[in-house]
Amino acid sequence: PSLFENMSAAENLELAAPRENTVPRTFFRREPVRLRQKAGEVLRRIGLSEKAGNMACELSHGERQWLEIGMLMMQGPKMMILDEPTAGMTAEETRLTGRMIQRLAGDRTVLVVEHDMDFVRQVARTVTVLHMGRVLAQGPLEEIEKDPRVVRVYLKSDGREREHA
């Protein structure tokens, strides 16, 4: 989802909530108390409670990423697909993002597309390695890192990532 730069973090979450199926309910007529409560809960889960009133444009890059994840959460998905959720984040933001994803995975499936192996180590339960559009290997990270096909294609012999991986 895209952020509304000149709206608060809480307002962005409220706008992301699914519309009611009754007509003519609009954003302004939806149950504002229930919506604010849900937004508050999501803000807590993504670590932005203290910044609920901040405009999206005032948030750091990592906080903006978290707000986008929060907007997805407002939809109540059973599965979330996150494509390189830590791209451009600081080391601390990356660590906090990993902790958040671990918490989110407790009540939904979270699929993460990521090349940062340190981050993958932090969040992965099962890893699927793709190469040229096909599944190369799948399983626990400890096994994947030792798979000779994965090592040959993506990892150096000492287990570290190649520059281009």
XYZ file of C-alpha atoms in Angstrom:
165
model
C 0.000 0.000 0.000
C 1.000 3.584 -0.526
C 1.170 6.013 2.351
C -0.751 9.263 2.483
C 2.157 11.574 3.273
C 0.153 14.386 4.882
C -1.955 12.160 7.088
C -1.003 10.755 10.468
C 0.116 7.188 10.995
C -3.217 6.445 12.687
C -5.197 8.008 9.832
C -3.260 5.953 7.281
C -4.221 2.799 9.160
C -7.859 3.829 9.432
C -8.016 4.454 5.685
C -6.530 1.017 5.019
C -9.334 -0.778 6.881
C -11.751 -2.618 4.603
C -14.940 -0.821 3.753
C -18.191 -2.083 5.208
C -20.395 -3.975 2.762
C -23.399 -1.806 3.455
C -24.288 1.203 1.352
C -23.876 4.151 1.734
C -21.295 3.741 4.490
C -18.276 5.879 3.816
C -15.005 6.386 5.654
C -16.579 9.077 7.807
C -19.622 6.976 8.717
C -17.852 3.785 9.683
C -17.718 2.907 13.329
C -15.016 5.403 14.356
C -14.459 4.007 17.855
C -13.956 0.439 16.623
C -11.710 1.670 13.826
C -9.576 3.794 16.172
C -9.233 0.864 18.571
C -8.111 -1.451 15.783
C -5.654 1.176 14.484
C -4.309 1.611 18.023
C -3.773 -2.133 18.372
C -1.975 -2.291 15.018
C 0.178 0.733 15.938
C 1.195 -1.113 19.104
C 2.044 -4.299 17.186
C 4.198 -2.447 14.647
C 5.935 -0.354 17.300
C 4.535 3.033 16.295
C 2.168 3.829 19.191
C 4.309 6.810 20.159
C 4.067 8.164 16.615
C 0.334 7.700 16.019
C -0.151 11.434 15.449
C 2.956 11.956 13.314
C 2.458 12.620 9.629
C 3.705 9.773 7.439
C 6.213 12.153 5.833
C 7.813 12.694 9.276
C 8.574 9.007 9.820
C 11.948 7.394 9.160
C 12.305 4.991 6.244
C 11.972 1.978 8.543
C 8.946 3.419 10.325
C 7.306 4.049 6.961
C 7.879 0.396 6.052
C 6.319 -0.652 9.362
C 3.333 1.603 8.693
C 2.827 -0.081 5.316
C 2.893 -3.467 7.054
C 0.359 -2.072 9.525
C -1.873 -1.020 6.645
C -1.822 -4.623 5.447
C -2.665 -5.807 8.963
C -5.740 -3.561 9.012
C -7.135 -5.790 6.250
C -6.981 -8.811 8.574
C -5.084 -11.065 6.154
C -4.433 -14.723 6.861
C -1.254 -14.421 4.805
C 1.134 -11.522 4.216
C 3.742 -11.429 1.447
C 6.590 -9.015 2.165
C 9.088 -8.285 -0.608
C 12.456 -7.259 0.842
C 10.868 -5.566 3.858
C 14.201 -4.344 5.230
C 15.619 -2.763 2.065
C 17.234 0.547 2.983
C 16.780 0.099 6.731
C 19.380 0.687 9.402
C 20.734 -2.324 11.302
C 18.519 -1.473 14.290
C 15.405 -1.053 12.114
C 16.200 -4.391 10.463
C 16.503 -6.100 13.854
C 13.198 -4.596 15.023
C 11.508 -5.562 11.758
C 12.624 -9.143 12.282
C 11.140 -9.195 15.772
C 7.889 -7.720 14.443
C 7.656 -10.323 11.664
C 8.224 -13.107 14.197
C 5.325 -11.762 16.285
C 3.071 -11.400 13.233
C 3.822 -14.964 12.155
C 2.229 -16.170 15.376
C -1.282 -15.645 14.034
C -0.870 -15.613 10.245
C 1.378 -16.924 7.500
C 4.124 -14.471 6.570
C 6.056 -15.079 3.363
C 9.213 -12.961 3.096
C 11.193 -12.508 -0.120
C 14.671 -11.513 1.027
C 18.347 -11.708 0.014
C 19.827 -10.548 3.338
C 20.900 -13.864 4.877
C 21.367 -12.396 8.362
C 17.755 -11.231 8.281
C 16.595 -14.585 6.884
C 18.347 -16.290 9.816
C 16.392 -14.066 12.187
C 12.909 -14.755 10.794
C 12.867 -17.969 8.762
C 11.238 -21.203 9.794
C 11.340 -22.715 6.319
C 13.421 -21.392 3.433
C 12.727 -21.839 -0.259
C 15.589 -20.967 -2.593
C 14.655 -20.055 -6.151
C 17.091 -20.061 -9.040
C 16.129 -19.022 -12.549
C 12.428 -19.212 -11.695
C 12.505 -22.712 -10.211
C 12.714 -24.112 -6.694
C 16.320 -25.078 -6.084
C 15.957 -26.168 -2.448
C 13.477 -26.009 0.405
C 13.704 -26.774 4.101
C 15.142 -25.515 7.388
C 17.816 -22.835 6.944
C 20.503 -25.022 8.539
C 19.977 -27.626 5.789
C 19.660 -25.063 2.998
C 22.989 -23.441 3.888
C 24.691 -26.838 3.533
C 22.946 -27.858 0.296
C 25.725 -28.091 -2.332
C 23.445 -26.690 -5.064
C 22.655 -23.603 -2.979
C 26.299 -23.171 -1.989
C 27.370 -23.390 -5.626
C 24.762 -20.904 -6.894
C 24.392 -18.420 -4.019
C 26.962 -18.923 -1.296
C 30.731 -18.924 -1.090
C 32.365 -22.082 0.200
C 32.655 -20.515 3.671
C 28.849 -20.079 3.815
C 28.794 -16.319 3.258
C 26.656 -14.649 0.612
C 28.129 -13.852 -2.745
C 28.107 -10.188 -3.687
C 25.496 -10.711 -6.432
C 23.173 -13.032 -4.513
